[in-house]
């Protein structure tokens, strides 16, 4: 069984960094004060980039989700009798994101990161209006592709850490609006999507590739060596900046004014454990959770908007091919109804 010092050395090797050899016999090698690495499961890496080193990381992520919803349009005379229309919909979503991420070590404790994604999305909505005398399902297909929201992040190691002391890494991430705006795409409505003049499905004809809002996310990551494993956890808060004078584009090029829109903040946390199989391979198990607050329009919560809970169970594997090349694979399974059913990700960090 590896002791803690051996595990830290194996973890640093897996991250693509070289371990300094002792200059003399009988003299202990200098201590590496950077956090230990684990097979990456989340956006923040488990080890900072050494000073003056550059890491280029191409990645590919795929997510799939399927949900059913029932829409009642009418009114109820008694609980067993509905006067109106029942619309049953099944929505299937596929999202593929290819990204190129660059990280540079500013010092032995700080690194900067830039991520540029490209997104392809496709939705299929199967619906049937009950009590209309028709047994035919209607399918509404839509897709979207293009650049996503670019992100800039800065991370700093707060303490020295060591074999018997935890590591604390603070992070700050800024998300831009470089992707296609959700309010720019045309919605399948005539004049308005709500009210007496609303007609159409209310679904976008083209899917956006960005959120449409600037966002800032501070975070704090904790790592602790516990022979023969590494324990890790993180907590974060994502603040979405509100937008004023927002308009939604509908059929015919008309604009429907929405006023001020402010998405709810996101409280997130994750935790897990990493195990070294040998000096090249690591495996990690973790859980990621996000709590999304209600969206507000003109200072009032949007009707039907509720706090949403997203929970994902993840398994990751990391293998060091060479001291400069590593392959990371992660699989996520959604545990709550609003979470994507499955997520697959592949990362290939290259150290220069």
mmCIF file of C-alpha atoms in Angstrom:
data_model
loop_
_atom_site.group_PDB
_atom_site.id
_atom_site.type_symbol
_atom_site.label_atom_id
_atom_site.label_comp_id
_atom_site.label_asym_id
_atom_site.label_seq_id
_atom_site.Cartn_x
_atom_site.Cartn_y
_atom_site.Cartn_z
ATOM 1 C CA UNK A 1 0.000 0.000 0.000
ATOM 2 C CA UNK A 2 1.280 3.432 -0.903
ATOM 3 C CA UNK A 3 2.002 5.856 1.922
ATOM 4 C CA UNK A 4 0.905 9.498 1.658
ATOM 5 C CA UNK A 5 4.196 10.750 0.252
ATOM 6 C CA UNK A 6 4.144 8.110 -2.502
ATOM 7 C CA UNK A 7 0.545 8.994 -3.331
ATOM 8 C CA UNK A 8 1.353 12.695 -3.657
ATOM 9 C CA UNK A 9 4.219 11.859 -5.999
ATOM 10 C CA UNK A 10 1.954 9.617 -8.105
ATOM 11 C CA UNK A 11 -0.717 12.295 -8.196
ATOM 12 C CA UNK A 12 1.720 14.959 -9.371
ATOM 13 C CA UNK A 13 2.959 12.578 -12.049
ATOM 14 C CA UNK A 14 -0.599 12.010 -13.235
ATOM 15 C CA UNK A 15 -1.134 15.755 -13.537
ATOM 16 C CA UNK A 16 1.700 15.975 -16.055
ATOM 17 C CA UNK A 17 4.239 17.623 -13.755
ATOM 18 C CA UNK A 18 7.718 16.280 -13.137
ATOM 19 C CA UNK A 19 8.845 15.262 -9.653
ATOM 20 C CA UNK A 20 12.211 16.657 -8.633
ATOM 21 C CA UNK A 21 14.794 13.998 -7.802
ATOM 22 C CA UNK A 22 17.095 14.380 -4.767
ATOM 23 C CA UNK A 23 20.498 15.875 -5.539
ATOM 24 C CA UNK A 24 22.337 13.854 -2.896
ATOM 25 C CA UNK A 25 21.972 10.455 -1.348
ATOM 26 C CA UNK A 26 20.382 10.668 2.106
ATOM 27 C CA UNK A 27 18.902 14.134 1.491
ATOM 28 C CA UNK A 28 15.101 14.333 1.309
ATOM 29 C CA UNK A 29 13.732 15.739 -1.963
ATOM 30 C CA UNK A 30 12.120 19.190 -1.809
ATOM 31 C CA UNK A 31 8.431 19.106 -0.867
ATOM 32 C CA UNK A 32 5.908 19.802 -3.645
ATOM 33 C CA UNK A 33 3.487 22.353 -2.190
ATOM 34 C CA UNK A 34 0.893 22.091 -4.950
ATOM 35 C CA UNK A 35 -2.417 20.291 -4.315
ATOM 36 C CA UNK A 36 -2.666 16.582 -5.185
ATOM 37 C CA UNK A 37 -4.417 15.656 -8.418
ATOM 38 C CA UNK A 38 -7.532 13.557 -8.847
ATOM 39 C CA UNK A 39 -9.260 12.277 -11.947
ATOM 40 C CA UNK A 40 -11.146 15.458 -12.987
ATOM 41 C CA UNK A 41 -14.908 15.290 -12.514
ATOM 42 C CA UNK A 42 -15.848 18.961 -12.325
ATOM 43 C CA UNK A 43 -14.924 22.181 -14.123
ATOM 44 C CA UNK A 44 -12.214 23.153 -11.637
ATOM 45 C CA UNK A 45 -9.054 21.012 -11.923
ATOM 46 C CA UNK A 46 -7.660 19.269 -8.865
ATOM 47 C CA UNK A 47 -4.105 20.577 -9.295
ATOM 48 C CA UNK A 48 -2.846 24.029 -10.281
ATOM 49 C CA UNK A 49 -0.578 24.581 -13.263
ATOM 50 C CA UNK A 50 3.121 25.024 -12.270
ATOM 51 C CA UNK A 51 4.659 28.463 -12.744
ATOM 52 C CA UNK A 52 5.573 29.199 -16.357
ATOM 53 C CA UNK A 53 3.868 26.036 -17.669
ATOM 54 C CA UNK A 54 1.016 26.047 -20.173
ATOM 55 C CA UNK A 55 -1.715 23.413 -20.461
ATOM 56 C CA UNK A 56 -3.834 23.131 -23.605
ATOM 57 C CA UNK A 57 -6.920 20.989 -23.055
ATOM 58 C CA UNK A 58 -9.282 20.007 -25.880
ATOM 59 C CA UNK A 59 -12.469 18.431 -24.539
ATOM 60 C CA UNK A 60 -15.755 16.958 -25.718
ATOM 61 C CA UNK A 61 -18.907 16.654 -23.618
ATOM 62 C CA UNK A 62 -22.255 15.059 -24.454
ATOM 63 C CA UNK A 63 -25.490 15.286 -22.484
ATOM 64 C CA UNK A 64 -28.891 13.692 -23.014
ATOM 65 C CA UNK A 65 -32.153 14.312 -21.197
ATOM 66 C CA UNK A 66 -35.742 13.213 -21.633
ATOM 67 C CA UNK A 67 -38.770 14.569 -19.792
ATOM 68 C CA UNK A 68 -42.523 14.335 -19.926
ATOM 69 C CA UNK A 69 -44.962 17.122 -19.099
ATOM 70 C CA UNK A 70 -48.713 17.537 -19.176
ATOM 71 C CA UNK A 71 -50.250 20.942 -19.922
ATOM 72 C CA UNK A 72 -53.886 21.565 -18.964
ATOM 73 C CA UNK A 73 -55.656 24.333 -20.875
ATOM 74 C CA UNK A 74 -59.174 24.807 -19.488
ATOM 75 C CA UNK A 75 -60.988 24.732 -16.185
ATOM 76 C CA UNK A 76 -62.282 22.059 -13.846
ATOM 77 C CA UNK A 77 -65.940 21.760 -12.826
ATOM 78 C CA UNK A 78 -65.294 18.873 -10.442
ATOM 79 C CA UNK A 79 -61.968 17.118 -9.823
ATOM 80 C CA UNK A 80 -62.892 14.328 -12.247
ATOM 81 C CA UNK A 81 -64.167 16.525 -15.098
ATOM 82 C CA UNK A 82 -61.949 18.845 -17.156
ATOM 83 C CA UNK A 83 -63.460 21.241 -19.690
ATOM 84 C CA UNK A 84 -60.758 22.212 -22.160
ATOM 85 C CA UNK A 85 -57.626 20.691 -23.656
ATOM 86 C CA UNK A 86 -54.943 18.339 -22.353
ATOM 87 C CA UNK A 87 -51.571 18.667 -24.096
ATOM 88 C CA UNK A 88 -49.117 15.848 -23.391
ATOM 89 C CA UNK A 89 -45.510 16.532 -24.391
ATOM 90 C CA UNK A 90 -42.324 14.492 -24.352
ATOM 91 C CA UNK A 91 -39.114 16.478 -24.782
ATOM 92 C CA UNK A 92 -35.797 14.855 -25.737
ATOM 93 C CA UNK A 93 -32.636 16.977 -25.659
ATOM 94 C CA UNK A 94 -29.142 16.270 -26.981
ATOM 95 C CA UNK A 95 -26.282 18.672 -26.276
ATOM 96 C CA UNK A 96 -22.711 18.285 -27.524
ATOM 97 C CA UNK A 97 -20.041 20.773 -26.464
ATOM 98 C CA UNK A 98 -16.530 20.837 -27.891
ATOM 99 C CA UNK A 99 -14.190 23.190 -26.058
ATOM 100 C CA UNK A 100 -10.595 24.360 -26.139
ATOM 101 C CA UNK A 101 -9.217 25.383 -22.747
ATOM 102 C CA UNK A 102 -5.880 27.015 -22.014
ATOM 103 C CA UNK A 103 -4.340 27.274 -18.525
ATOM 104 C CA UNK A 104 -1.137 29.131 -17.603
ATOM 105 C CA UNK A 105 0.717 29.063 -14.291
ATOM 106 C CA UNK A 106 1.247 32.643 -13.130
ATOM 107 C CA UNK A 107 3.121 31.478 -10.032
ATOM 108 C CA UNK A 108 3.475 28.372 -7.901
ATOM 109 C CA UNK A 109 0.115 29.272 -6.348
ATOM 110 C CA UNK A 110 -1.868 30.985 -9.107
ATOM 111 C CA UNK A 111 -3.137 30.084 -12.569
ATOM 112 C CA UNK A 112 -5.322 31.711 -15.202
ATOM 113 C CA UNK A 113 -7.685 29.869 -17.560
ATOM 114 C CA UNK A 114 -9.546 30.686 -20.773
ATOM 115 C CA UNK A 115 -12.236 28.380 -22.195
ATOM 116 C CA UNK A 116 -13.797 28.747 -25.649
ATOM 117 C CA UNK A 117 -16.678 26.305 -26.371
ATOM 118 C CA UNK A 118 -18.578 25.308 -29.507
ATOM 119 C CA UNK A 119 -22.100 23.992 -28.927
ATOM 120 C CA UNK A 120 -24.462 21.818 -30.945
ATOM 121 C CA UNK A 121 -27.981 21.265 -29.570
ATOM 122 C CA UNK A 122 -31.008 19.400 -30.849
ATOM 123 C CA UNK A 123 -34.476 19.101 -29.288
ATOM 124 C CA UNK A 124 -37.383 16.888 -30.305
ATOM 125 C CA UNK A 125 -40.786 17.660 -28.792
ATOM 126 C CA UNK A 126 -43.496 15.013 -29.237
ATOM 127 C CA UNK A 127 -46.973 16.261 -28.338
ATOM 128 C CA UNK A 128 -50.559 15.098 -28.624
ATOM 129 C CA UNK A 129 -53.670 17.087 -27.885
ATOM 130 C CA UNK A 130 -56.044 14.772 -26.043
ATOM 131 C CA UNK A 131 -59.810 14.810 -26.594
ATOM 132 C CA UNK A 132 -59.423 16.195 -30.136
ATOM 133 C CA UNK A 133 -60.333 12.984 -31.944
ATOM 134 C CA UNK A 134 -56.777 12.631 -33.301
ATOM 135 C CA UNK A 135 -54.442 9.794 -32.365
ATOM 136 C CA UNK A 136 -51.465 11.216 -34.289
ATOM 137 C CA UNK A 137 -48.451 12.587 -32.420
ATOM 138 C CA UNK A 138 -46.972 15.871 -33.563
ATOM 139 C CA UNK A 139 -43.189 16.202 -33.609
ATOM 140 C CA UNK A 140 -41.445 19.570 -33.379
ATOM 141 C CA UNK A 141 -37.714 19.340 -34.173
ATOM 142 C CA UNK A 142 -35.291 22.198 -33.669
ATOM 143 C CA UNK A 143 -31.529 22.568 -33.381
ATOM 144 C CA UNK A 144 -28.792 25.134 -32.974
ATOM 145 C CA UNK A 145 -25.048 25.289 -33.376
ATOM 146 C CA UNK A 146 -22.330 27.874 -32.948
ATOM 147 C CA UNK A 147 -19.890 29.394 -30.474
ATOM 148 C CA UNK A 148 -20.867 29.138 -26.832
ATOM 149 C CA UNK A 149 -20.203 31.477 -23.926
ATOM 150 C CA UNK A 150 -16.450 31.986 -23.433
ATOM 151 C CA UNK A 151 -15.188 31.818 -19.842
ATOM 152 C CA UNK A 152 -12.227 33.344 -18.004
ATOM 153 C CA UNK A 153 -11.127 31.961 -14.630
ATOM 154 C CA UNK A 154 -8.461 32.699 -12.026
ATOM 155 C CA UNK A 155 -7.466 30.286 -9.232
ATOM 156 C CA UNK A 156 -5.201 30.802 -6.232
ATOM 157 C CA UNK A 157 -3.855 28.318 -3.678
ATOM 158 C CA UNK A 158 -4.461 29.888 -0.264
ATOM 159 C CA UNK A 159 -2.084 27.800 1.876
ATOM 160 C CA UNK A 160 0.992 25.594 1.673
ATOM 161 C CA UNK A 161 -0.779 22.371 2.503
ATOM 162 C CA UNK A 162 1.073 19.102 2.800
ATOM 163 C CA UNK A 163 0.840 15.420 3.642
ATOM 164 C CA UNK A 164 -1.028 16.115 6.900
ATOM 165 C CA UNK A 165 -2.621 19.453 6.041
ATOM 166 C CA UNK A 166 -5.479 20.205 3.609
ATOM 167 C CA UNK A 167 -5.155 22.413 0.553
ATOM 168 C CA UNK A 168 -7.509 25.316 -0.104
ATOM 169 C CA UNK A 169 -7.898 26.747 -3.598
ATOM 170 C CA UNK A 170 -10.004 29.860 -4.245
ATOM 171 C CA UNK A 171 -11.409 30.509 -7.714
ATOM 172 C CA UNK A 172 -13.224 33.226 -9.611
ATOM 173 C CA UNK A 173 -14.869 32.527 -12.989
ATOM 174 C CA UNK A 174 -16.429 35.035 -15.388
ATOM 175 C CA UNK A 175 -18.846 33.874 -18.094
ATOM 176 C CA UNK A 176 -19.421 36.060 -21.143
ATOM 177 C CA UNK A 177 -22.291 36.310 -23.670
ATOM 178 C CA UNK A 178 -20.456 35.241 -26.825
ATOM 179 C CA UNK A 179 -22.984 32.489 -27.593
ATOM 180 C CA UNK A 180 -26.258 32.944 -29.472
ATOM 181 C CA UNK A 181 -28.698 34.849 -27.271
ATOM 182 C CA UNK A 182 -31.929 33.019 -26.292
ATOM 183 C CA UNK A 183 -33.812 36.255 -27.023
ATOM 184 C CA UNK A 184 -32.323 36.555 -30.511
ATOM 185 C CA UNK A 185 -33.704 33.306 -31.894
ATOM 186 C CA UNK A 186 -37.215 33.346 -33.363
ATOM 187 C CA UNK A 187 -39.967 31.848 -31.203
ATOM 188 C CA UNK A 188 -42.903 30.023 -32.799
ATOM 189 C CA UNK A 189 -45.518 32.615 -31.797
ATOM 190 C CA UNK A 190 -47.533 35.257 -33.645
ATOM 191 C CA UNK A 191 -47.257 38.748 -32.146
ATOM 192 C CA UNK A 192 -47.071 37.434 -28.574
ATOM 193 C CA UNK A 193 -46.296 34.172 -26.758
ATOM 194 C CA UNK A 194 -48.674 34.886 -23.890
ATOM 195 C CA UNK A 195 -52.125 36.432 -23.684
ATOM 196 C CA UNK A 196 -55.222 36.285 -25.902
ATOM 197 C CA UNK A 197 -53.284 36.954 -29.128
ATOM 198 C CA UNK A 198 -50.836 34.104 -28.597
ATOM 199 C CA UNK A 199 -50.701 31.401 -31.264
ATOM 200 C CA UNK A 200 -48.098 28.757 -32.056
ATOM 201 C CA UNK A 201 -46.145 26.281 -29.985
ATOM 202 C CA UNK A 202 -44.104 28.838 -28.051
ATOM 203 C CA UNK A 203 -40.949 26.838 -28.838
ATOM 204 C CA UNK A 204 -37.814 28.375 -30.420
ATOM 205 C CA UNK A 205 -37.279 27.653 -34.124
ATOM 206 C CA UNK A 206 -33.501 27.664 -33.534
ATOM 207 C CA UNK A 207 -31.864 26.762 -30.244
ATOM 208 C CA UNK A 208 -29.510 29.249 -28.567
ATOM 209 C CA UNK A 209 -25.913 28.279 -27.772
ATOM 210 C CA UNK A 210 -25.466 30.695 -24.866
ATOM 211 C CA UNK A 211 -27.332 31.731 -21.731
ATOM 212 C CA UNK A 212 -27.746 35.380 -22.746
ATOM 213 C CA UNK A 213 -26.485 36.678 -19.384
ATOM 214 C CA UNK A 214 -23.114 37.652 -17.957
ATOM 215 C CA UNK A 215 -22.248 35.656 -14.831
ATOM 216 C CA UNK A 216 -19.635 35.654 -12.076
ATOM 217 C CA UNK A 217 -18.848 32.592 -9.945
ATOM 218 C CA UNK A 218 -16.585 32.574 -6.859
ATOM 219 C CA UNK A 219 -15.634 29.148 -5.491
ATOM 220 C CA UNK A 220 -13.569 27.435 -2.807
ATOM 221 C CA UNK A 221 -12.045 23.963 -3.223
ATOM 222 C CA UNK A 222 -10.719 21.732 -0.413
ATOM 223 C CA UNK A 223 -8.374 18.774 -0.898
ATOM 224 C CA UNK A 224 -7.104 16.446 1.819
ATOM 225 C CA UNK A 225 -4.659 13.545 1.535
ATOM 226 C CA UNK A 226 -5.897 10.499 3.479
ATOM 227 C CA UNK A 227 -3.740 7.510 2.630
ATOM 228 C CA UNK A 228 -4.411 5.829 0.241
ATOM 229 C CA UNK A 229 -7.028 8.300 -1.049
ATOM 230 C CA UNK A 230 -7.551 11.987 -1.731
ATOM 231 C CA UNK A 231 -10.714 13.632 -0.394
ATOM 232 C CA UNK A 232 -11.998 16.717 -2.177
ATOM 233 C CA UNK A 233 -14.956 19.093 -2.003
ATOM 234 C CA UNK A 234 -15.976 22.441 -3.438
ATOM 235 C CA UNK A 235 -18.621 25.104 -2.901
ATOM 236 C CA UNK A 236 -19.572 27.921 -5.283
ATOM 237 C CA UNK A 237 -22.159 30.579 -6.058
ATOM 238 C CA UNK A 238 -23.043 31.676 -9.602
ATOM 239 C CA UNK A 239 -24.487 35.186 -9.892
ATOM 240 C CA UNK A 240 -26.277 36.049 -13.151
ATOM 241 C CA UNK A 241 -26.397 39.759 -13.944
ATOM 242 C CA UNK A 242 -29.833 41.032 -14.871
ATOM 243 C CA UNK A 243 -30.684 42.506 -18.284
ATOM 244 C CA UNK A 244 -32.928 45.508 -18.921
ATOM 245 C CA UNK A 245 -35.135 46.249 -21.929
ATOM 246 C CA UNK A 246 -35.178 42.611 -23.082
ATOM 247 C CA UNK A 247 -37.265 41.734 -26.152
ATOM 248 C CA UNK A 248 -38.263 38.322 -27.479
ATOM 249 C CA UNK A 249 -38.306 37.844 -31.264
ATOM 250 C CA UNK A 250 -41.438 36.142 -32.624
ATOM 251 C CA UNK A 251 -42.704 35.202 -36.090
ATOM 252 C CA UNK A 252 -42.654 37.936 -38.730
ATOM 253 C CA UNK A 253 -39.760 39.741 -37.055
ATOM 254 C CA UNK A 254 -41.965 41.320 -34.377
ATOM 255 C CA UNK A 255 -40.522 41.949 -30.915
ATOM 256 C CA UNK A 256 -42.371 41.133 -27.723
ATOM 257 C CA UNK A 257 -41.117 43.343 -24.833
ATOM 258 C CA UNK A 258 -40.196 41.419 -21.697
ATOM 259 C CA UNK A 259 -38.708 44.249 -19.624
ATOM 260 C CA UNK A 260 -36.103 43.355 -17.005
ATOM 261 C CA UNK A 261 -35.089 39.696 -16.710
ATOM 262 C CA UNK A 262 -32.928 38.358 -13.873
ATOM 263 C CA UNK A 263 -32.116 34.627 -13.710
ATOM 264 C CA UNK A 264 -31.840 33.149 -10.241
ATOM 265 C CA UNK A 265 -28.487 32.566 -8.597
ATOM 266 C CA UNK A 266 -27.023 29.077 -8.435
ATOM 267 C CA UNK A 267 -25.636 27.585 -5.226
ATOM 268 C CA UNK A 268 -23.400 24.645 -6.033
ATOM 269 C CA UNK A 269 -21.354 22.106 -4.143
ATOM 270 C CA UNK A 270 -19.604 18.849 -4.922
ATOM 271 C CA UNK A 271 -17.515 16.288 -3.079
ATOM 272 C CA UNK A 272 -15.811 12.994 -3.724
ATOM 273 C CA UNK A 273 -12.791 10.754 -3.323
ATOM 274 C CA UNK A 274 -9.878 9.908 -5.619
ATOM 275 C CA UNK A 275 -7.829 6.691 -5.566
ATOM 276 C CA UNK A 276 -4.456 6.005 -7.198
ATOM 277 C CA UNK A 277 -4.424 2.630 -8.912
ATOM 278 C CA UNK A 278 -0.718 2.994 -9.754
ATOM 279 C CA UNK A 279 1.702 5.771 -10.733
ATOM 280 C CA UNK A 280 -0.203 6.352 -14.009
ATOM 281 C CA UNK A 281 -3.886 5.691 -13.355
ATOM 282 C CA UNK A 282 -6.353 7.354 -10.997
ATOM 283 C CA UNK A 283 -10.067 6.872 -10.452
ATOM 284 C CA UNK A 284 -12.514 9.258 -8.772
ATOM 285 C CA UNK A 285 -16.069 9.099 -7.475
ATOM 286 C CA UNK A 286 -18.079 12.234 -6.768
ATOM 287 C CA UNK A 287 -21.419 13.948 -6.433
ATOM 288 C CA UNK A 288 -22.321 17.372 -7.845
ATOM 289 C CA UNK A 289 -25.368 19.404 -6.806
ATOM 290 C CA UNK A 290 -26.772 22.757 -7.964
ATOM 291 C CA UNK A 291 -29.710 24.676 -6.503
ATOM 292 C CA UNK A 292 -31.135 27.235 -8.955
ATOM 293 C CA UNK A 293 -33.293 30.075 -7.623
ATOM 294 C CA UNK A 294 -36.436 31.398 -9.327
ATOM 295 C CA UNK A 295 -36.155 33.693 -12.345
ATOM 296 C CA UNK A 296 -37.543 37.206 -11.965
ATOM 297 C CA UNK A 297 -39.163 39.422 -14.600
ATOM 298 C CA UNK A 298 -39.604 43.102 -13.804
ATOM 299 C CA UNK A 299 -38.748 42.345 -10.185
ATOM 300 C CA UNK A 300 -41.442 39.672 -9.786
ATOM 301 C CA UNK A 301 -40.831 35.879 -9.891
ATOM 302 C CA UNK A 302 -41.950 34.427 -13.230
ATOM 303 C CA UNK A 303 -45.229 32.493 -12.974
ATOM 304 C CA UNK A 304 -44.511 28.794 -12.760
ATOM 305 C CA UNK A 305 -40.846 29.376 -11.914
ATOM 306 C CA UNK A 306 -39.666 27.361 -8.912
ATOM 307 C CA UNK A 307 -36.338 26.584 -7.283
ATOM 308 C CA UNK A 308 -34.740 23.739 -9.233
ATOM 309 C CA UNK A 309 -32.444 21.059 -7.802
ATOM 310 C CA UNK A 310 -29.874 19.344 -10.027
ATOM 311 C CA UNK A 311 -27.982 16.331 -8.687
ATOM 312 C CA UNK A 312 -25.424 14.274 -10.596
ATOM 313 C CA UNK A 313 -23.431 11.188 -9.609
ATOM 314 C CA UNK A 314 -20.038 11.062 -11.371
ATOM 315 C CA UNK A 315 -17.259 8.564 -11.993
ATOM 316 C CA UNK A 316 -13.949 9.677 -13.501
ATOM 317 C CA UNK A 317 -10.791 7.979 -14.731
ATOM 318 C CA UNK A 318 -7.432 9.570 -15.513
ATOM 319 C CA UNK A 319 -4.451 7.934 -17.213
ATOM 320 C CA UNK A 320 -1.033 9.523 -17.783
ATOM 321 C CA UNK A 321 0.176 8.517 -21.236
ATOM 322 C CA UNK A 322 3.408 10.529 -21.019
ATOM 323 C CA UNK A 323 4.653 13.182 -18.575
ATOM 324 C CA UNK A 324 3.067 15.777 -20.903
ATOM 325 C CA UNK A 325 -0.108 13.964 -21.965
ATOM 326 C CA UNK A 326 -3.065 12.691 -19.952
ATOM 327 C CA UNK A 327 -6.492 11.361 -20.892
ATOM 328 C CA UNK A 328 -9.471 11.990 -18.597
ATOM 329 C CA UNK A 329 -12.891 10.357 -18.945
ATOM 330 C CA UNK A 330 -15.954 11.089 -16.790
ATOM 331 C CA UNK A 331 -19.508 9.707 -16.737
ATOM 332 C CA UNK A 332 -22.398 11.416 -14.965
ATOM 333 C CA UNK A 333 -25.881 10.099 -14.159
ATOM 334 C CA UNK A 334 -28.710 12.468 -13.234
ATOM 335 C CA UNK A 335 -30.352 11.784 -9.879
ATOM 336 C CA UNK A 336 -33.074 14.444 -9.992
ATOM 337 C CA UNK A 337 -35.848 14.888 -12.531
ATOM 338 C CA UNK A 338 -34.460 18.130 -14.011
ATOM 339 C CA UNK A 339 -30.899 16.847 -14.379
ATOM 340 C CA UNK A 340 -29.684 15.432 -17.727
ATOM 341 C CA UNK A 341 -30.086 11.643 -17.739
ATOM 342 C CA UNK A 342 -26.491 11.017 -18.774
ATOM 343 C CA UNK A 343 -23.351 13.085 -19.313
ATOM 344 C CA UNK A 344 -20.153 11.897 -20.965
ATOM 345 C CA UNK A 345 -16.949 13.924 -21.128
ATOM 346 C CA UNK A 346 -13.479 13.388 -22.576
ATOM 347 C CA UNK A 347 -10.485 15.653 -21.873
ATOM 348 C CA UNK A 348 -6.965 15.475 -23.284
ATOM 349 C CA UNK A 349 -4.737 17.970 -21.413
ATOM 350 C CA UNK A 350 -1.344 18.631 -23.000
ATOM 351 C CA UNK A 351 1.390 20.248 -20.881
ATOM 352 C CA UNK A 352 4.056 22.463 -22.435
#
